[in-house]
Amino acid sequence: MEPAVSEVSPKECAALYEALRGASGSEEGQGFANASGTYLLARDIKGMGLDEVMDRAGRACSTMRMRYDSAHIVYAIEREVGKGVVLRLTATDDGGQQIAHMLVGVRSGSELTRLVRVLNTEHSLTEADSAALRLALNPEITL
């Protein structure tokens, strides 16, 4: 069972949290992990609009704070330029230690929206991780 989030702030970040939370539970996905501990998960989502929600939220939300039952996590959010919407998130715990590095990308195709996450809890993400995300974002590639 995942820890429950009791609060997301500032309010400009709530749309980003809700969009990612809703997209995470939908449809089947494909994923893998490499030897350095980086995980990639790609999922096709029926319907459109997730890219617009993420784009707006990524522009309005540079720091997202999430309160859990026993901890606070702060995500620094940066937008990356390219096809689709790509956000780079760095999670920091209550003590200021970086605990996760994540890229989240969304790109709409003709019928589906592709959501891709790349995550590493030990190391910063590399250019190769970013390139893998961008390749996986291509909706012409079948999952």
mmCIF file of N, CA and C in Angstrom:
data_model
loop_
_atom_site.group_PDB
_atom_site.id
_atom_site.type_symbol
_atom_site.label_atom_id
_atom_site.label_comp_id
_atom_site.label_asym_id
_atom_site.label_seq_id
_atom_site.Cartn_x
_atom_site.Cartn_y
_atom_site.Cartn_z
ATOM 1 N N MET A 1 0.825 -1.180 0.000
ATOM 2 C CA MET A 1 0.000 0.000 0.000
ATOM 3 C C MET A 1 0.872 1.247 0.000
ATOM 4 N N GLU A 2 0.579 2.173 -0.899
ATOM 5 C CA GLU A 2 1.351 3.407 -0.979
ATOM 6 C C GLU A 2 0.979 4.341 0.168
ATOM 7 N N PRO A 3 1.955 5.134 0.659
ATOM 8 C CA PRO A 3 1.632 6.091 1.709
ATOM 9 C C PRO A 3 0.622 7.122 1.192
ATOM 10 N N ALA A 4 -0.264 7.533 2.072
ATOM 11 C CA ALA A 4 -1.299 8.492 1.682
ATOM 12 C C ALA A 4 -0.751 9.913 1.697
ATOM 13 N N VAL A 5 -1.065 10.660 0.649
ATOM 14 C CA VAL A 5 -0.705 12.077 0.581
ATOM 15 C C VAL A 5 -1.849 12.860 1.206
ATOM 16 N N SER A 6 -1.544 13.651 2.244
ATOM 17 C CA SER A 6 -2.598 14.406 2.915
ATOM 18 C C SER A 6 -2.694 15.839 2.433
ATOM 19 N N GLU A 7 -1.639 16.334 1.762
ATOM 20 C CA GLU A 7 -1.670 17.721 1.291
ATOM 21 C C GLU A 7 -0.657 17.920 0.170
ATOM 22 N N VAL A 8 -1.041 18.702 -0.832
ATOM 23 C CA VAL A 8 -0.147 19.127 -1.905
ATOM 24 C C VAL A 8 -0.194 20.646 -1.943
ATOM 25 N N SER A 9 0.971 21.279 -1.932
ATOM 26 C CA SER A 9 1.016 22.732 -2.002
ATOM 27 C C SER A 9 2.205 23.169 -2.848
ATOM 28 N N PRO A 10 2.205 24.380 -3.380
ATOM 29 C CA PRO A 10 1.101 25.337 -3.386
ATOM 30 C C PRO A 10 -0.034 24.840 -4.280
ATOM 31 N N LYS A 11 -1.135 25.563 -4.263
ATOM 32 C CA LYS A 11 -2.329 25.114 -4.985
ATOM 33 C C LYS A 11 -2.086 24.990 -6.489
ATOM 34 N N GLU A 12 -1.128 25.733 -7.037
ATOM 35 C CA GLU A 12 -0.807 25.629 -8.462
ATOM 36 C C GLU A 12 -0.270 24.243 -8.835
ATOM 37 N N CYS A 13 0.209 23.511 -7.851
ATOM 38 C CA CYS A 13 0.778 22.185 -8.092
ATOM 39 C C CYS A 13 -0.248 21.069 -7.978
ATOM 40 N N ALA A 14 -1.410 21.365 -7.443
ATOM 41 C CA ALA A 14 -2.423 20.335 -7.242
ATOM 42 C C ALA A 14 -2.840 19.688 -8.561
ATOM 43 N N ALA A 15 -2.943 20.480 -9.631
ATOM 44 C CA ALA A 15 -3.343 19.933 -10.936
ATOM 45 C C ALA A 15 -2.299 18.940 -11.453
ATOM 46 N N LEU A 16 -1.027 19.238 -11.259
ATOM 47 C CA LEU A 16 0.040 18.327 -11.678
ATOM 48 C C LEU A 16 -0.046 17.026 -10.878
ATOM 49 N N TYR A 17 -0.187 17.119 -9.580
ATOM 50 C CA TYR A 17 -0.301 15.934 -8.739
ATOM 51 C C TYR A 17 -1.503 15.087 -9.160
ATOM 52 N N GLU A 18 -2.647 15.704 -9.325
ATOM 53 C CA GLU A 18 -3.865 14.975 -9.686
ATOM 54 C C GLU A 18 -3.729 14.323 -11.063
ATOM 55 N N ALA A 19 -3.133 15.031 -12.017
ATOM 56 C CA ALA A 19 -2.963 14.472 -13.361
ATOM 57 C C ALA A 19 -2.055 13.245 -13.327
ATOM 58 N N LEU A 20 -0.951 13.331 -12.616
ATOM 59 C CA LEU A 20 -0.026 12.201 -12.536
ATOM 60 C C LEU A 20 -0.622 11.051 -11.738
ATOM 61 N N ARG A 21 -1.324 11.334 -10.685
ATOM 62 C CA ARG A 21 -1.946 10.296 -9.875
ATOM 63 C C ARG A 21 -3.018 9.568 -10.683
ATOM 64 N N GLY A 22 -3.848 10.325 -11.394
ATOM 65 C CA GLY A 22 -4.889 9.714 -12.208
ATOM 66 C C GLY A 22 -4.328 8.890 -13.351
ATOM 67 N N ALA A 23 -3.274 9.384 -13.992
ATOM 68 C CA ALA A 23 -2.668 8.676 -15.121
ATOM 69 C C ALA A 23 -1.929 7.423 -14.668
ATOM 70 N N SER A 24 -1.446 7.413 -13.448
ATOM 71 C CA SER A 24 -0.684 6.265 -12.962
ATOM 72 C C SER A 24 -1.537 5.021 -12.815
ATOM 73 N N GLY A 25 -2.810 5.194 -12.537
ATOM 74 C CA GLY A 25 -3.654 4.038 -12.311
ATOM 75 C C GLY A 25 -4.385 3.553 -13.538
ATOM 76 N N SER A 26 -4.124 4.176 -14.680
ATOM 77 C CA SER A 26 -4.901 3.830 -15.864
ATOM 78 C C SER A 26 -4.096 2.985 -16.839
ATOM 79 N N GLU A 27 -4.812 2.118 -17.536
ATOM 80 C CA GLU A 27 -4.278 1.338 -18.649
ATOM 81 C C GLU A 27 -3.065 0.486 -18.247
ATOM 82 N N GLU A 28 -2.666 -0.384 -19.153
ATOM 83 C CA GLU A 28 -1.490 -1.223 -18.966
ATOM 84 C C GLU A 28 -0.249 -0.432 -19.343
ATOM 85 N N GLY A 29 0.876 -0.830 -18.799
ATOM 86 C CA GLY A 29 2.124 -0.168 -19.134
ATOM 87 C C GLY A 29 3.233 -1.181 -19.321
ATOM 88 N N GLN A 30 4.354 -0.705 -19.810
ATOM 89 C CA GLN A 30 5.551 -1.527 -19.978
ATOM 90 C C GLN A 30 6.687 -0.828 -19.257
ATOM 91 N N GLY A 31 7.543 -1.596 -18.617
ATOM 92 C CA GLY A 31 8.640 -0.979 -17.908
ATOM 93 C C GLY A 31 9.847 -1.886 -17.821
ATOM 94 N N PHE A 32 10.955 -1.299 -17.435
ATOM 95 C CA PHE A 32 12.175 -2.063 -17.212
ATOM 96 C C PHE A 32 13.096 -1.279 -16.297
ATOM 97 N N ALA A 33 14.084 -1.964 -15.767
ATOM 98 C CA ALA A 33 15.121 -1.346 -14.953
ATOM 99 C C ALA A 33 16.464 -1.713 -15.551
ATOM 100 N N ASN A 34 17.428 -0.790 -15.464
ATOM 101 C CA ASN A 34 18.764 -1.107 -15.950
ATOM 102 C C ASN A 34 19.706 -1.362 -14.771
ATOM 103 N N ALA A 35 20.949 -1.659 -15.067
ATOM 104 C CA ALA A 35 21.918 -2.041 -14.042
ATOM 105 C C ALA A 35 22.231 -0.914 -13.059
ATOM 106 N N SER A 36 22.026 0.344 -13.455
ATOM 107 C CA SER A 36 22.330 1.462 -12.560
ATOM 108 C C SER A 36 21.156 1.810 -11.651
ATOM 109 N N GLY A 37 20.070 1.033 -11.730
ATOM 110 C CA GLY A 37 18.935 1.278 -10.852
ATOM 111 C C GLY A 37 17.936 2.282 -11.380
ATOM 112 N N THR A 38 18.008 2.579 -12.660
ATOM 113 C CA THR A 38 17.044 3.489 -13.267
ATOM 114 C C THR A 38 15.873 2.686 -13.806
ATOM 115 N N TYR A 39 14.685 3.145 -13.492
ATOM 116 C CA TYR A 39 13.449 2.499 -13.931
ATOM 117 C C TYR A 39 12.769 3.362 -14.980
ATOM 118 N N LEU A 40 12.231 2.732 -16.018
ATOM 119 C CA LEU A 40 11.453 3.422 -17.036
ATOM 120 C C LEU A 40 10.107 2.715 -17.130
ATOM 121 N N LEU A 41 9.034 3.484 -17.061
ATOM 122 C CA LEU A 41 7.685 2.949 -17.204
ATOM 123 C C LEU A 41 6.962 3.782 -18.254
ATOM 124 N N ALA A 42 6.418 3.116 -19.265
ATOM 125 C CA ALA A 42 5.660 3.790 -20.327
ATOM 126 C C ALA A 42 4.240 3.247 -20.321
ATOM 127 N N ARG A 43 3.289 4.148 -20.488
ATOM 128 C CA ARG A 43 1.876 3.771 -20.443
ATOM 129 C C ARG A 43 1.117 4.602 -21.461
ATOM 130 N N ASP A 44 0.218 3.948 -22.209
ATOM 131 C CA ASP A 44 -0.672 4.654 -23.124
ATOM 132 C C ASP A 44 -1.996 4.892 -22.420
ATOM 133 N N ILE A 45 -2.491 6.107 -22.526
ATOM 134 C CA ILE A 45 -3.703 6.514 -21.839
ATOM 135 C C ILE A 45 -4.721 6.956 -22.878
ATOM 136 N N LYS A 46 -5.932 6.419 -22.795
ATOM 137 C CA LYS A 46 -6.987 6.834 -23.703
ATOM 138 C C LYS A 46 -7.434 8.240 -23.324
ATOM 139 N N GLY A 47 -7.722 9.019 -24.350
ATOM 140 C CA GLY A 47 -8.161 10.383 -24.096
ATOM 141 C C GLY A 47 -7.021 11.359 -24.284
ATOM 142 N N MET A 48 -7.381 12.596 -24.322
ATOM 143 C CA MET A 48 -6.414 13.647 -24.587
ATOM 144 C C MET A 48 -6.451 14.655 -23.436
ATOM 145 N N GLY A 49 -5.521 15.555 -23.454
ATOM 146 C CA GLY A 49 -5.535 16.643 -22.495
ATOM 147 C C GLY A 49 -4.495 16.560 -21.406
ATOM 148 N N LEU A 50 -3.917 15.371 -21.158
ATOM 149 C CA LEU A 50 -2.918 15.256 -20.098
ATOM 150 C C LEU A 50 -1.699 16.111 -20.403
ATOM 151 N N ASP A 51 -1.303 16.181 -21.674
ATOM 152 C CA ASP A 51 -0.140 16.990 -22.025
ATOM 153 C C ASP A 51 -0.396 18.471 -21.738
ATOM 154 N N GLU A 52 -1.606 18.945 -21.997
ATOM 155 C CA GLU A 52 -1.932 20.347 -21.722
ATOM 156 C C GLU A 52 -1.942 20.630 -20.225
ATOM 157 N N VAL A 53 -2.515 19.711 -19.454
ATOM 158 C CA VAL A 53 -2.544 19.870 -17.995
ATOM 159 C C VAL A 53 -1.120 19.910 -17.455
ATOM 160 N N MET A 54 -0.285 18.977 -17.907
ATOM 161 C CA MET A 54 1.106 18.945 -17.426
ATOM 162 C C MET A 54 1.890 20.160 -17.874
ATOM 163 N N ASP A 55 1.648 20.625 -19.091
ATOM 164 C CA ASP A 55 2.352 21.803 -19.586
ATOM 165 C C ASP A 55 2.013 23.022 -18.731
ATOM 166 N N ARG A 56 0.720 23.246 -18.493
ATOM 167 C CA ARG A 56 0.297 24.382 -17.662
ATOM 168 C C ARG A 56 0.845 24.261 -16.244
ATOM 169 N N ALA A 57 0.723 23.079 -15.667
ATOM 170 C CA ALA A 57 1.192 22.871 -14.297
ATOM 171 C C ALA A 57 2.707 23.019 -14.206
ATOM 172 N N GLY A 58 3.416 22.541 -15.222
ATOM 173 C CA GLY A 58 4.873 22.666 -15.236
ATOM 174 C C GLY A 58 5.338 24.109 -15.320
ATOM 175 N N ARG A 59 4.554 24.947 -15.945
ATOM 176 C CA ARG A 59 4.882 26.375 -16.021
ATOM 177 C C ARG A 59 4.551 27.085 -14.710
ATOM 178 N N ALA A 60 3.489 26.645 -14.035
ATOM 179 C CA ALA A 60 3.013 27.332 -12.831
ATOM 180 C C ALA A 60 3.637 26.800 -11.545
ATOM 181 N N CYS A 61 4.201 25.608 -11.588
ATOM 182 C CA CYS A 61 4.643 24.934 -10.366
ATOM 183 C C CYS A 61 6.127 24.611 -10.459
ATOM 184 N N SER A 62 6.950 25.371 -9.769
ATOM 185 C CA SER A 62 8.393 25.095 -9.791
ATOM 186 C C SER A 62 8.839 24.305 -8.561
ATOM 187 N N THR A 63 8.038 24.328 -7.506
ATOM 188 C CA THR A 63 8.325 23.566 -6.295
ATOM 189 C C THR A 63 7.012 23.014 -5.763
ATOM 190 N N MET A 64 6.929 21.687 -5.677
ATOM 191 C CA MET A 64 5.724 21.045 -5.162
ATOM 192 C C MET A 64 6.054 20.383 -3.825
ATOM 193 N N ARG A 65 5.244 20.688 -2.829
ATOM 194 C CA ARG A 65 5.412 20.092 -1.509
ATOM 195 C C ARG A 65 4.290 19.099 -1.271
ATOM 196 N N MET A 66 4.673 17.904 -0.840
ATOM 197 C CA MET A 66 3.686 16.866 -0.557
ATOM 198 C C MET A 66 3.852 16.412 0.890
ATOM 199 N N ARG A 67 2.736 16.446 1.619
ATOM 200 C CA ARG A 67 2.754 16.001 3.010
ATOM 201 C C ARG A 67 2.171 14.593 3.059
ATOM 202 N N TYR A 68 2.951 13.691 3.626
ATOM 203 C CA TYR A 68 2.512 12.325 3.871
ATOM 204 C C TYR A 68 2.228 12.196 5.369
ATOM 205 N N ASP A 69 1.768 11.032 5.786
ATOM 206 C CA ASP A 69 1.471 10.821 7.195
ATOM 207 C C ASP A 69 2.674 11.116 8.093
ATOM 208 N N SER A 70 3.859 10.708 7.654
ATOM 209 C CA SER A 70 5.026 10.840 8.527
ATOM 210 C C SER A 70 6.187 11.618 7.910
ATOM 211 N N ALA A 71 5.973 12.257 6.785
ATOM 212 C CA ALA A 71 7.085 12.957 6.130
ATOM 213 C C ALA A 71 6.570 14.060 5.205
ATOM 214 N N HIS A 72 7.484 14.940 4.862
ATOM 215 C CA HIS A 72 7.237 15.953 3.840
ATOM 216 C C HIS A 72 8.265 15.722 2.733
ATOM 217 N N ILE A 73 7.813 15.734 1.483
ATOM 218 C CA ILE A 73 8.710 15.596 0.347
ATOM 219 C C ILE A 73 8.556 16.861 -0.497
ATOM 220 N N VAL A 74 9.674 17.417 -0.905
ATOM 221 C CA VAL A 74 9.670 18.611 -1.751
ATOM 222 C C VAL A 74 10.234 18.227 -3.107
ATOM 223 N N TYR A 75 9.486 18.535 -4.159
ATOM 224 C CA TYR A 75 9.915 18.270 -5.523
ATOM 225 C C TYR A 75 10.283 19.581 -6.198
ATOM 226 N N ALA A 76 11.536 19.706 -6.634
ATOM 227 C CA ALA A 76 11.935 20.814 -7.498
ATOM 228 C C ALA A 76 11.589 20.396 -8.918
ATOM 229 N N ILE A 77 10.898 21.260 -9.659
ATOM 230 C CA ILE A 77 10.392 20.901 -10.979
ATOM 231 C C ILE A 77 10.965 21.840 -12.025
ATOM 232 N N GLU A 78 11.537 21.252 -13.083
ATOM 233 C CA GLU A 78 12.070 22.019 -14.217
ATOM 234 C C GLU A 78 11.460 21.473 -15.496
ATOM 235 N N ARG A 79 11.151 22.352 -16.433
ATOM 236 C CA ARG A 79 10.649 21.924 -17.742
ATOM 237 C C ARG A 79 11.833 21.714 -18.667
ATOM 238 N N GLU A 80 11.746 20.697 -19.520
ATOM 239 C CA GLU A 80 12.761 20.461 -20.545
ATOM 240 C C GLU A 80 12.154 20.746 -21.903
ATOM 241 N N VAL A 81 12.962 21.237 -22.805
ATOM 242 C CA VAL A 81 12.501 21.601 -24.140
ATOM 243 C C VAL A 81 12.585 20.390 -25.062
ATOM 244 N N GLY A 82 11.612 20.246 -25.949
ATOM 245 C CA GLY A 82 11.607 19.161 -26.922
ATOM 246 C C GLY A 82 10.190 18.808 -27.307
ATOM 247 N N LYS A 83 10.038 17.729 -28.062
ATOM 248 C CA LYS A 83 8.700 17.266 -28.434
ATOM 249 C C LYS A 83 8.016 16.679 -27.207
ATOM 250 N N GLY A 84 6.759 17.013 -27.040
ATOM 251 C CA GLY A 84 6.033 16.570 -25.862
ATOM 252 C C GLY A 84 6.370 17.456 -24.681
ATOM 253 N N VAL A 85 5.776 17.152 -23.557
ATOM 254 C CA VAL A 85 6.016 17.887 -22.317
ATOM 255 C C VAL A 85 6.874 16.998 -21.432
ATOM 256 N N VAL A 86 8.025 17.509 -21.007
ATOM 257 C CA VAL A 86 8.920 16.744 -20.142
ATOM 258 C C VAL A 86 9.246 17.597 -18.921
ATOM 259 N N LEU A 87 9.005 17.019 -17.752
ATOM 260 C CA LEU A 87 9.329 17.671 -16.493
ATOM 261 C C LEU A 87 10.389 16.855 -15.772
ATOM 262 N N ARG A 88 11.376 17.551 -15.220
ATOM 263 C CA ARG A 88 12.424 16.916 -14.399
ATOM 264 C C ARG A 88 12.112 17.251 -12.951
ATOM 265 N N LEU A 89 11.935 16.220 -12.130
ATOM 266 C CA LEU A 89 11.608 16.401 -10.723
ATOM 267 C C LEU A 89 12.722 15.832 -9.859
ATOM 268 N N THR A 90 13.126 16.602 -8.865
ATOM 269 C CA THR A 90 14.110 16.129 -7.896
ATOM 270 C C THR A 90 13.447 16.176 -6.530
ATOM 271 N N ALA A 91 13.344 15.014 -5.876
ATOM 272 C CA ALA A 91 12.672 14.913 -4.580
ATOM 273 C C ALA A 91 13.681 15.011 -3.452
ATOM 274 N N THR A 92 13.310 15.814 -2.444
ATOM 275 C CA THR A 92 14.144 16.022 -1.267
ATOM 276 C C THR A 92 13.301 15.735 -0.028
ATOM 277 N N ASP A 93 13.896 15.043 0.959
ATOM 278 C CA ASP A 93 13.146 14.723 2.176
ATOM 279 C C ASP A 93 13.229 15.862 3.188
ATOM 280 N N ASP A 94 12.641 15.633 4.381
ATOM 281 C CA ASP A 94 12.608 16.646 5.440
ATOM 282 C C ASP A 94 13.997 17.156 5.825
ATOM 283 N N GLY A 95 14.994 16.280 5.735
ATOM 284 C CA GLY A 95 16.352 16.648 6.120
ATOM 285 C C GLY A 95 17.153 17.308 5.009
ATOM 286 N N GLY A 96 16.537 17.496 3.837
ATOM 287 C CA GLY A 96 17.229 18.142 2.731
ATOM 288 C C GLY A 96 18.020 17.189 1.852
ATOM 289 N N GLN A 97 17.921 15.888 2.104
ATOM 290 C CA GLN A 97 18.647 14.909 1.297
ATOM 291 C C GLN A 97 17.840 14.544 0.058
ATOM 292 N N GLN A 98 18.515 14.522 -1.103
ATOM 293 C CA GLN A 98 17.845 14.118 -2.330
ATOM 294 C C GLN A 98 17.542 12.631 -2.259
ATOM 295 N N ILE A 99 16.271 12.282 -2.526
ATOM 296 C CA ILE A 99 15.857 10.889 -2.391
ATOM 297 C C ILE A 99 15.377 10.271 -3.695
ATOM 298 N N ALA A 100 15.137 11.101 -4.712
ATOM 299 C CA ALA A 100 14.719 10.551 -6.001
ATOM 300 C C ALA A 100 14.914 11.582 -7.099
ATOM 301 N N HIS A 101 15.219 11.068 -8.271
ATOM 302 C CA HIS A 101 15.349 11.886 -9.477
ATOM 303 C C HIS A 101 14.397 11.284 -10.493
ATOM 304 N N MET A 102 13.568 12.134 -11.115
ATOM 305 C CA MET A 102 12.546 11.615 -12.007
ATOM 306 C C MET A 102 12.358 12.529 -13.210
ATOM 307 N N LEU A 103 12.123 11.898 -14.349
ATOM 308 C CA LEU A 103 11.662 12.589 -15.546
ATOM 309 C C LEU A 103 10.263 12.064 -15.836
ATOM 310 N N VAL A 104 9.352 12.967 -16.136
ATOM 311 C CA VAL A 104 7.996 12.590 -16.513
ATOM 312 C C VAL A 104 7.713 13.262 -17.844
ATOM 313 N N GLY A 105 7.349 12.457 -18.833
ATOM 314 C CA GLY A 105 7.061 12.994 -20.161
ATOM 315 C C GLY A 105 5.688 12.584 -20.633
ATOM 316 N N VAL A 106 5.051 13.467 -21.390
ATOM 317 C CA VAL A 106 3.736 13.206 -21.961
ATOM 318 C C VAL A 106 3.736 13.713 -23.394
ATOM 319 N N ARG A 107 3.193 12.883 -24.285
ATOM 320 C CA ARG A 107 3.064 13.288 -25.685
ATOM 321 C C ARG A 107 1.801 12.665 -26.258
ATOM 322 N N SER A 108 0.987 13.493 -26.888
ATOM 323 C CA SER A 108 -0.262 13.014 -27.468
ATOM 324 C C SER A 108 -0.041 12.512 -28.876
ATOM 325 N N GLY A 109 -0.667 11.362 -29.171
ATOM 326 C CA GLY A 109 -0.694 10.809 -30.517
ATOM 327 C C GLY A 109 -2.075 11.030 -31.102
ATOM 328 N N SER A 110 -2.406 10.287 -32.156
ATOM 329 C CA SER A 110 -3.691 10.486 -32.812
ATOM 330 C C SER A 110 -4.857 10.002 -31.954
ATOM 331 N N GLU A 111 -4.684 8.932 -31.183
ATOM 332 C CA GLU A 111 -5.780 8.408 -30.363
ATOM 333 C C GLU A 111 -5.425 8.256 -28.893
ATOM 334 N N LEU A 112 -4.132 8.172 -28.602
ATOM 335 C CA LEU A 112 -3.692 7.923 -27.235
ATOM 336 C C LEU A 112 -2.684 8.971 -26.802
ATOM 337 N N THR A 113 -2.533 9.089 -25.506
ATOM 338 C CA THR A 113 -1.487 9.921 -24.931
ATOM 339 C C THR A 113 -0.488 8.998 -24.268
ATOM 340 N N ARG A 114 0.778 9.194 -24.552
ATOM 341 C CA ARG A 114 1.840 8.371 -23.971
ATOM 342 C C ARG A 114 2.398 9.095 -22.748
ATOM 343 N N LEU A 115 2.428 8.391 -21.619
ATOM 344 C CA LEU A 115 3.019 8.887 -20.388
ATOM 345 C C LEU A 115 4.243 8.027 -20.098
ATOM 346 N N VAL A 116 5.391 8.659 -19.878
ATOM 347 C CA VAL A 116 6.625 7.929 -19.582
ATOM 348 C C VAL A 116 7.249 8.533 -18.332
ATOM 349 N N ARG A 117 7.661 7.653 -17.424
ATOM 350 C CA ARG A 117 8.387 8.077 -16.226
ATOM 351 C C ARG A 117 9.725 7.365 -16.189
ATOM 352 N N VAL A 118 10.748 8.103 -15.826
ATOM 353 C CA VAL A 118 12.078 7.541 -15.591
ATOM 354 C C VAL A 118 12.458 7.945 -14.173
ATOM 355 N N LEU A 119 12.871 6.977 -13.360
ATOM 356 C CA LEU A 119 13.118 7.228 -11.949
ATOM 357 C C LEU A 119 14.394 6.542 -11.491
ATOM 358 N N ASN A 120 15.165 7.250 -10.660
ATOM 359 C CA ASN A 120 16.311 6.655 -9.997
ATOM 360 C C ASN A 120 16.362 7.216 -8.579
ATOM 361 N N THR A 121 16.440 6.339 -7.591
ATOM 362 C CA THR A 121 16.478 6.787 -6.202
ATOM 363 C C THR A 121 17.903 6.900 -5.661
ATOM 364 N N GLU A 122 18.887 6.501 -6.449
ATOM 365 C CA GLU A 122 20.274 6.519 -5.984
ATOM 366 C C GLU A 122 21.137 7.579 -6.661
ATOM 367 N N HIS A 123 20.902 7.815 -7.951
ATOM 368 C CA HIS A 123 21.788 8.680 -8.733
ATOM 369 C C HIS A 123 20.980 9.693 -9.538
ATOM 370 N N SER A 124 21.638 10.771 -9.917
ATOM 371 C CA SER A 124 21.011 11.726 -10.829
ATOM 372 C C SER A 124 20.803 11.060 -12.182
ATOM 373 N N LEU A 125 19.813 11.515 -12.903
ATOM 374 C CA LEU A 125 19.547 10.958 -14.231
ATOM 375 C C LEU A 125 20.531 11.514 -15.243
ATOM 376 N N THR A 126 20.874 10.703 -16.219
ATOM 377 C CA THR A 126 21.875 11.058 -17.218
ATOM 378 C C THR A 126 21.215 11.490 -18.528
ATOM 379 N N GLU A 127 22.038 11.940 -19.461
ATOM 380 C CA GLU A 127 21.544 12.269 -20.803
ATOM 381 C C GLU A 127 20.972 11.025 -21.478
ATOM 382 N N ALA A 128 21.574 9.849 -21.209
ATOM 383 C CA ALA A 128 21.055 8.607 -21.787
ATOM 384 C C ALA A 128 19.654 8.307 -21.247
ATOM 385 N N ASP A 129 19.408 8.600 -19.966
ATOM 386 C CA ASP A 129 18.074 8.419 -19.392
ATOM 387 C C ASP A 129 17.067 9.347 -20.069
ATOM 388 N N SER A 130 17.482 10.579 -20.292
ATOM 389 C CA SER A 130 16.619 11.546 -20.976
ATOM 390 C C SER A 130 16.335 11.105 -22.410
ATOM 391 N N ALA A 131 17.359 10.595 -23.081
ATOM 392 C CA ALA A 131 17.181 10.117 -24.460
ATOM 393 C C ALA A 131 16.233 8.915 -24.498
ATOM 394 N N ALA A 132 16.328 8.028 -23.516
ATOM 395 C CA ALA A 132 15.432 6.870 -23.453
ATOM 396 C C ALA A 132 13.990 7.323 -23.252
ATOM 397 N N LEU A 133 13.795 8.315 -22.397
ATOM 398 C CA LEU A 133 12.452 8.843 -22.188
ATOM 399 C C LEU A 133 11.905 9.417 -23.485
ATOM 400 N N ARG A 134 12.703 10.204 -24.175
ATOM 401 C CA ARG A 134 12.232 10.836 -25.419
ATOM 402 C C ARG A 134 11.921 9.789 -26.489
ATOM 403 N N LEU A 135 12.698 8.735 -26.565
ATOM 404 C CA LEU A 135 12.417 7.665 -27.509
ATOM 405 C C LEU A 135 11.111 6.961 -27.136
ATOM 406 N N ALA A 136 10.938 6.668 -25.853
ATOM 407 C CA ALA A 136 9.721 5.977 -25.386
ATOM 408 C C ALA A 136 8.476 6.845 -25.542
ATOM 409 N N LEU A 137 8.635 8.170 -25.603
ATOM 410 C CA LEU A 137 7.493 9.067 -25.767
ATOM 411 C C LEU A 137 6.866 8.973 -27.160
ATOM 412 N N ASN A 138 7.595 8.423 -28.114
ATOM 413 C CA ASN A 138 7.079 8.358 -29.486
ATOM 414 C C ASN A 138 5.847 7.457 -29.524
ATOM 415 N N PRO A 139 4.665 8.038 -29.784
ATOM 416 C CA PRO A 139 3.442 7.228 -29.775
ATOM 417 C C PRO A 139 3.353 6.230 -30.941
ATOM 418 N N GLU A 140 4.270 6.341 -31.903
ATOM 419 C CA GLU A 140 4.285 5.381 -33.023
ATOM 420 C C GLU A 140 4.921 4.063 -32.618
ATOM 421 N N ILE A 141 5.665 4.061 -31.506
ATOM 422 C CA ILE A 141 6.265 2.827 -31.008
ATOM 423 C C ILE A 141 5.219 2.108 -30.158
ATOM 424 N N THR A 142 4.944 0.869 -30.491
ATOM 425 C CA THR A 142 3.939 0.088 -29.778
ATOM 426 C C THR A 142 4.503 -0.413 -28.461
ATOM 427 N N LEU A 143 3.696 -0.279 -27.425
ATOM 428 C CA LEU A 143 4.115 -0.801 -26.102
ATOM 429 C C LEU A 143 3.828 -2.276 -26.013
#
